[in-house]
């Protein structure tokens, strides 16, 4: 079985005697080292980046809402902002155990890149967590979800950047949330509407976890939203779970367009800030929300394409012969 550690660069399966010849740092190790260094600096660089991505607010006109009432939240970003979103399988950010199956340290249970710009649809790239990648110091190929365990946001960001050949300065920001953070976010928005094409019922007594969602139009609270995005009755049913996660993302966008954002969103972010780890400032977050709501169409959600699964293998490889750039779509 051939697995891919990076697009177009096959890595040999574990039953082969050969080792992958490609270093995890790739043919541009300088870029990788720069990215790790940038992640360690964290919010110390946030102020500098803010000056180039977001304009300074007009103090005189800051309290005057536009005709759409959006720029009263914050100035819209002057250029596209790419955010790496990591959803953990643990209930809280600093939980010792994920209380999932199998139990252990938190994994990146959901990974996506979100590209937001003013007056353009939000672009979302779902990254398959079952994708096989080569991690530093580990001979056997690992699932992309394991990058969080082995190197936190720095390693995760760098591996994702190498996979799809992002520019050296991308992604611009990151946001990591737990399962509890997801529940609080949905509850703060006032529940989310989704339309399901089937009924989902499942119970896992070992985790104290159950799913009971009916087909048709549903209004989900925080717990039900978690059920929708976590539900995976079969070990290899990752794609269908990402489809359901896409339904929730669309529902979130619709809800943002219907609520009084000037009142609800700042309060939501105030509560939500305690449930996430991020280098996005409050002003930046408001700016991104305003740009997302201002978009002329719903989010465009795509998935990093994988080669067909070989038998019952858990890890997957990228679809061969992908054209660069993979994402985001060029406007």
Short mmCIF file of C-alpha atoms in Angstrom, two decimals:
data_model
loop_
_atom_site.label_atom_id
_atom_site.label_comp_id
_atom_site.label_asym_id
_atom_site.label_seq_id
_atom_site.Cartn_x
_atom_site.Cartn_y
_atom_site.Cartn_z
CA UNK A 1 0.00 0.00 0.00
CA UNK A 2 1.33 3.42 -0.93
CA UNK A 3 0.67 6.28 1.49
CA UNK A 4 1.32 9.92 0.90
CA UNK A 5 3.16 12.14 3.31
CA UNK A 6 2.78 15.10 0.97
CA UNK A 7 1.00 15.59 -2.31
CA UNK A 8 2.71 13.75 -5.12
CA UNK A 9 5.40 12.26 -2.85
CA UNK A 10 4.53 8.62 -2.03
CA UNK A 11 5.75 7.10 1.21
CA UNK A 12 6.09 3.31 1.46
CA UNK A 13 3.81 1.31 3.74
CA UNK A 14 5.01 -0.26 6.96
CA UNK A 15 5.55 -3.72 5.42
CA UNK A 16 8.22 -2.33 3.09
CA UNK A 17 11.87 -2.36 4.10
CA UNK A 18 12.47 1.07 2.58
CA UNK A 19 12.12 4.24 4.56
CA UNK A 20 10.60 7.42 3.10
CA UNK A 21 13.36 9.43 1.56
CA UNK A 22 11.59 12.75 1.96
CA UNK A 23 12.33 14.67 5.14
CA UNK A 24 9.28 15.93 6.99
CA UNK A 25 10.71 19.42 6.69
CA UNK A 26 10.50 18.96 2.91
CA UNK A 27 12.70 20.69 0.39
CA UNK A 28 12.09 23.99 2.14
CA UNK A 29 13.27 23.40 5.72
CA UNK A 30 13.74 27.10 6.24
CA UNK A 31 10.02 27.68 5.80
CA UNK A 32 9.19 25.00 8.36
CA UNK A 33 11.59 26.41 10.94
CA UNK A 34 10.22 29.89 10.40
CA UNK A 35 6.65 28.64 10.93
CA UNK A 36 7.54 26.88 14.19
CA UNK A 37 9.33 29.99 15.42
CA UNK A 38 6.34 32.11 14.53
CA UNK A 39 4.02 29.83 16.46
CA UNK A 40 6.22 30.08 19.55
CA UNK A 41 6.11 33.85 19.40
CA UNK A 42 2.29 33.60 19.48
CA UNK A 43 0.43 36.70 20.31
CA UNK A 44 3.60 38.77 20.56
CA UNK A 45 3.41 39.19 16.81
CA UNK A 46 -0.36 39.59 16.65
CA UNK A 47 -0.23 43.36 16.86
CA UNK A 48 2.18 43.66 13.94
CA UNK A 49 0.12 41.31 11.76
CA UNK A 50 -3.06 43.17 12.65
CA UNK A 51 -1.65 46.36 11.19
CA UNK A 52 -1.17 44.70 7.80
CA UNK A 53 -4.32 42.54 7.66
CA UNK A 54 -6.85 44.82 9.29
CA UNK A 55 -6.97 48.60 8.86
CA UNK A 56 -6.81 50.83 11.89
CA UNK A 57 -10.36 51.74 12.96
CA UNK A 58 -11.66 55.19 12.17
CA UNK A 59 -12.09 56.52 15.69
CA UNK A 60 -14.40 59.32 14.61
CA UNK A 61 -16.74 56.98 12.76
CA UNK A 62 -16.33 53.83 14.82
CA UNK A 63 -19.77 54.10 16.42
CA UNK A 64 -21.62 54.84 13.20
CA UNK A 65 -23.01 51.58 11.74
CA UNK A 66 -23.07 51.04 8.00
CA UNK A 67 -26.28 50.47 6.09
CA UNK A 68 -25.92 46.77 6.85
CA UNK A 69 -24.91 47.29 10.48
CA UNK A 70 -21.80 45.17 10.09
CA UNK A 71 -18.84 47.52 10.13
CA UNK A 72 -19.95 48.70 13.58
CA UNK A 73 -18.59 45.35 14.79
CA UNK A 74 -15.09 46.02 13.45
CA UNK A 75 -13.39 47.12 10.21
CA UNK A 76 -13.52 44.46 7.52
CA UNK A 77 -10.18 42.81 6.69
CA UNK A 78 -8.35 44.52 3.85
CA UNK A 79 -7.05 41.21 2.52
CA UNK A 80 -7.93 37.53 2.84
CA UNK A 81 -7.28 35.98 6.25
CA UNK A 82 -6.66 32.23 6.52
CA UNK A 83 -7.41 30.51 9.83
CA UNK A 84 -6.47 26.95 10.80
CA UNK A 85 -9.28 25.52 12.94
CA UNK A 86 -8.54 22.49 15.13
CA UNK A 87 -11.39 20.66 16.85
CA UNK A 88 -10.15 18.45 19.68
CA UNK A 89 -11.77 15.20 20.78
CA UNK A 90 -11.33 16.21 24.44
CA UNK A 91 -14.10 17.92 26.40
CA UNK A 92 -11.87 20.80 27.50
CA UNK A 93 -8.71 22.35 26.06
CA UNK A 94 -6.41 21.17 28.88
CA UNK A 95 -8.05 17.81 29.62
CA UNK A 96 -5.56 15.04 30.48
CA UNK A 97 -7.70 12.45 28.71
CA UNK A 98 -10.00 12.83 25.73
CA UNK A 99 -12.52 10.43 27.33
CA UNK A 100 -13.08 9.12 23.82
CA UNK A 101 -12.42 5.80 22.15
CA UNK A 102 -9.63 4.89 22.39
CA UNK A 103 -8.91 6.98 25.46
CA UNK A 104 -5.71 8.97 25.57
CA UNK A 105 -4.36 12.49 25.03
CA UNK A 106 -6.41 14.82 22.86
CA UNK A 107 -6.29 14.39 19.09
CA UNK A 108 -7.18 16.78 16.30
CA UNK A 109 -10.60 15.23 15.70
CA UNK A 110 -11.50 17.84 13.05
CA UNK A 111 -9.20 19.99 10.94
CA UNK A 112 -10.10 22.71 8.49
CA UNK A 113 -8.71 25.82 6.87
CA UNK A 114 -11.03 28.81 6.65
CA UNK A 115 -10.27 31.63 4.21
CA UNK A 116 -12.22 34.85 4.83
CA UNK A 117 -12.15 38.03 2.79
CA UNK A 118 -14.43 41.02 2.42
CA UNK A 119 -17.30 40.64 -0.06
CA UNK A 120 -16.30 37.09 -1.07
CA UNK A 121 -17.81 33.75 0.01
CA UNK A 122 -16.00 32.12 2.90
CA UNK A 123 -13.88 29.20 1.65
CA UNK A 124 -13.53 26.17 3.91
CA UNK A 125 -11.20 23.25 3.22
CA UNK A 126 -11.88 20.15 5.31
CA UNK A 127 -8.67 18.21 5.98
CA UNK A 128 -9.08 14.43 6.38
CA UNK A 129 -7.73 13.48 9.80
CA UNK A 130 -7.09 9.93 8.56
CA UNK A 131 -4.55 11.15 5.98
CA UNK A 132 -1.18 9.38 6.38
CA UNK A 133 1.73 11.73 7.07
CA UNK A 134 5.35 11.33 8.10
CA UNK A 135 6.14 13.01 11.42
CA UNK A 136 9.62 13.83 12.73
CA UNK A 137 11.25 11.09 14.79
CA UNK A 138 8.57 8.50 13.99
CA UNK A 139 9.27 5.77 11.42
CA UNK A 140 5.70 4.61 10.84
CA UNK A 141 3.22 6.79 9.03
CA UNK A 142 0.78 8.57 11.35
CA UNK A 143 -2.73 9.94 10.92
CA UNK A 144 -2.88 13.71 10.42
CA UNK A 145 -4.93 13.85 13.64
CA UNK A 146 -1.83 12.81 15.60
CA UNK A 147 0.05 16.00 14.76
CA UNK A 148 -1.63 17.75 17.69
CA UNK A 149 -0.35 15.13 20.16
CA UNK A 150 3.20 15.25 18.84
CA UNK A 151 3.70 18.97 18.32
CA UNK A 152 0.63 21.07 19.08
CA UNK A 153 -0.37 23.92 16.82
CA UNK A 154 3.16 24.55 15.47
CA UNK A 155 3.55 21.04 14.07
CA UNK A 156 -0.07 20.84 12.92
CA UNK A 157 0.16 24.15 11.09
CA UNK A 158 3.44 23.26 9.46
CA UNK A 159 2.33 19.81 8.29
CA UNK A 160 -0.89 21.24 6.84
CA UNK A 161 1.09 23.95 5.05
CA UNK A 162 3.46 21.37 3.55
CA UNK A 163 0.59 19.12 2.47
CA UNK A 164 -1.14 21.66 0.26
CA UNK A 165 1.87 23.87 -0.49
CA UNK A 166 0.71 27.02 1.28
CA UNK A 167 2.84 30.18 1.13
CA UNK A 168 5.33 30.64 3.94
CA UNK A 169 3.12 33.12 5.83
CA UNK A 170 -0.04 30.98 5.77
CA UNK A 171 -2.20 30.26 7.67
CA UNK A 172 -2.40 33.70 9.29
CA UNK A 173 -4.12 32.60 12.50
CA UNK A 174 -5.25 29.50 14.38
CA UNK A 175 -8.16 28.58 16.61
CA UNK A 176 -8.36 25.43 18.74
CA UNK A 177 -11.60 24.45 20.42
CA UNK A 178 -12.76 21.56 22.56
CA UNK A 179 -16.05 19.71 22.48
CA UNK A 180 -17.30 21.92 25.31
CA UNK A 181 -16.28 24.98 23.29
CA UNK A 182 -18.39 23.77 20.38
CA UNK A 183 -21.43 23.28 22.63
CA UNK A 184 -21.06 26.75 24.17
CA UNK A 185 -20.66 28.36 20.76
CA UNK A 186 -23.85 26.81 19.38
CA UNK A 187 -25.81 27.67 22.52
CA UNK A 188 -24.57 31.26 22.35
CA UNK A 189 -25.81 31.59 18.78
CA UNK A 190 -29.27 30.44 19.82
CA UNK A 191 -29.34 26.94 18.29
CA UNK A 192 -28.65 25.90 14.70
CA UNK A 193 -31.04 24.65 12.01
CA UNK A 194 -29.96 21.75 9.79
CA UNK A 195 -31.80 19.36 7.49
CA UNK A 196 -30.87 15.69 7.90
CA UNK A 197 -31.54 13.09 5.22
CA UNK A 198 -31.74 10.24 7.73
CA UNK A 199 -32.24 9.45 11.42
CA UNK A 200 -29.16 8.84 13.57
CA UNK A 201 -29.34 6.70 16.71
CA UNK A 202 -26.30 5.41 18.52
CA UNK A 203 -25.18 4.75 22.10
CA UNK A 204 -21.69 4.21 23.46
CA UNK A 205 -21.92 3.27 27.13
CA UNK A 206 -18.14 3.24 27.57
CA UNK A 207 -18.02 6.97 26.79
CA UNK A 208 -21.44 7.85 28.22
CA UNK A 209 -22.25 9.13 24.77
CA UNK A 210 -25.41 8.80 22.69
CA UNK A 211 -26.87 10.15 19.45
CA UNK A 212 -30.58 10.59 18.78
CA UNK A 213 -31.27 12.86 15.81
CA UNK A 214 -34.33 12.63 13.59
CA UNK A 215 -34.48 13.03 9.82
CA UNK A 216 -35.80 16.30 8.41
CA UNK A 217 -35.45 19.89 9.59
CA UNK A 218 -33.91 19.99 13.06
CA UNK A 219 -33.04 22.81 15.46
CA UNK A 220 -29.93 21.68 17.30
CA UNK A 221 -28.78 22.78 20.73
CA UNK A 222 -25.14 22.52 21.77
CA UNK A 223 -25.28 18.86 22.81
CA UNK A 224 -27.10 17.85 19.63
CA UNK A 225 -24.63 19.76 17.47
CA UNK A 226 -21.82 17.80 19.11
CA UNK A 227 -23.69 14.56 18.40
CA UNK A 228 -24.02 15.50 14.73
CA UNK A 229 -20.33 16.27 14.17
CA UNK A 230 -18.91 13.43 16.30
CA UNK A 231 -21.16 10.60 15.11
CA UNK A 232 -19.13 7.87 13.40
CA UNK A 233 -20.77 4.43 13.78
CA UNK A 234 -18.05 2.77 11.70
CA UNK A 235 -14.28 3.25 12.15
CA UNK A 236 -13.80 4.20 8.49
CA UNK A 237 -16.82 6.52 8.20
CA UNK A 238 -14.75 9.72 8.33
CA UNK A 239 -16.04 11.17 5.06
CA UNK A 240 -19.70 10.99 6.09
CA UNK A 241 -18.85 12.65 9.38
CA UNK A 242 -17.22 15.51 7.47
CA UNK A 243 -20.39 15.82 5.39
CA UNK A 244 -22.39 16.28 8.62
CA UNK A 245 -19.84 18.77 9.91
CA UNK A 246 -20.41 20.71 6.68
CA UNK A 247 -24.14 20.81 7.44
CA UNK A 248 -23.41 22.40 10.80
CA UNK A 249 -21.07 24.97 9.23
CA UNK A 250 -23.79 25.99 6.80
CA UNK A 251 -26.28 26.24 9.65
CA UNK A 252 -23.90 28.47 11.63
CA UNK A 253 -23.54 30.82 8.66
CA UNK A 254 -27.32 30.99 8.25
CA UNK A 255 -27.83 31.72 11.95
CA UNK A 256 -25.24 34.52 11.89
CA UNK A 257 -27.23 36.17 9.11
CA UNK A 258 -30.45 36.08 11.14
CA UNK A 259 -29.40 37.26 14.60
CA UNK A 260 -28.72 40.78 15.87
CA UNK A 261 -24.97 40.46 15.38
CA UNK A 262 -24.08 43.81 16.92
CA UNK A 263 -25.65 42.69 20.21
CA UNK A 264 -25.15 38.91 20.19
CA UNK A 265 -21.71 38.38 18.66
CA UNK A 266 -19.58 40.47 21.08
CA UNK A 267 -21.22 38.74 24.06
CA UNK A 268 -20.82 35.34 22.40
CA UNK A 269 -17.11 35.92 21.82
CA UNK A 270 -16.69 37.04 25.42
CA UNK A 271 -18.04 33.68 26.63
CA UNK A 272 -16.43 31.68 23.83
CA UNK A 273 -12.96 33.11 24.50
CA UNK A 274 -12.65 30.99 27.65
CA UNK A 275 -13.29 27.81 25.66
CA UNK A 276 -10.63 28.16 22.95
CA UNK A 277 -6.92 28.65 22.39
CA UNK A 278 -6.22 31.16 19.63
CA UNK A 279 -3.96 33.96 18.47
CA UNK A 280 -6.94 35.88 17.06
CA UNK A 281 -7.67 39.04 19.02
CA UNK A 282 -11.23 40.07 19.84
CA UNK A 283 -11.11 42.88 17.29
CA UNK A 284 -9.82 40.50 14.63
CA UNK A 285 -12.53 37.95 15.48
CA UNK A 286 -15.25 40.59 15.13
CA UNK A 287 -13.72 41.63 11.82
CA UNK A 288 -13.81 38.06 10.52
CA UNK A 289 -17.41 37.55 11.65
CA UNK A 290 -18.46 40.78 9.93
CA UNK A 291 -16.73 39.72 6.70
CA UNK A 292 -18.36 36.26 6.84
CA UNK A 293 -21.82 37.75 7.28
CA UNK A 294 -21.13 40.29 4.54
CA UNK A 295 -20.30 37.49 2.08
CA UNK A 296 -22.56 37.45 -1.00
CA UNK A 297 -23.14 33.68 -0.84
CA UNK A 298 -22.99 30.78 1.65
CA UNK A 299 -19.59 29.24 2.46
CA UNK A 300 -17.92 27.14 -0.21
CA UNK A 301 -16.96 23.90 1.55
CA UNK A 302 -14.53 21.50 -0.10
CA UNK A 303 -12.58 18.49 1.08
CA UNK A 304 -8.96 17.61 0.43
CA UNK A 305 -9.36 14.77 -2.10
CA UNK A 306 -8.12 11.31 -1.16
CA UNK A 307 -7.31 8.25 -3.25
CA UNK A 308 -9.82 5.39 -2.99
CA UNK A 309 -9.49 3.35 0.17
CA UNK A 310 -7.60 0.08 -0.29
CA UNK A 311 -9.52 -2.60 1.60
CA UNK A 312 -10.05 -1.80 5.27
CA UNK A 313 -6.93 0.29 5.73
CA UNK A 314 -7.33 3.06 8.30
CA UNK A 315 -4.86 5.55 6.91
CA UNK A 316 -5.41 7.15 3.51
CA UNK A 317 -3.28 8.82 0.87
CA UNK A 318 -3.89 11.92 -1.20
CA UNK A 319 -5.44 11.59 -4.62
CA UNK A 320 -2.53 11.43 -7.08
CA UNK A 321 -1.75 14.11 -9.65
CA UNK A 322 -3.44 16.98 -7.85
CA UNK A 323 -2.96 20.35 -9.51
CA UNK A 324 -1.40 23.22 -7.61
CA UNK A 325 -2.54 25.33 -5.95
CA UNK A 326 -5.01 22.95 -4.33
CA UNK A 327 -6.76 25.66 -2.30
CA UNK A 328 -8.09 28.31 -1.90
CA UNK A 329 -9.88 28.90 -5.18
CA UNK A 330 -8.42 31.86 -7.01
CA UNK A 331 -10.95 34.68 -7.45
#
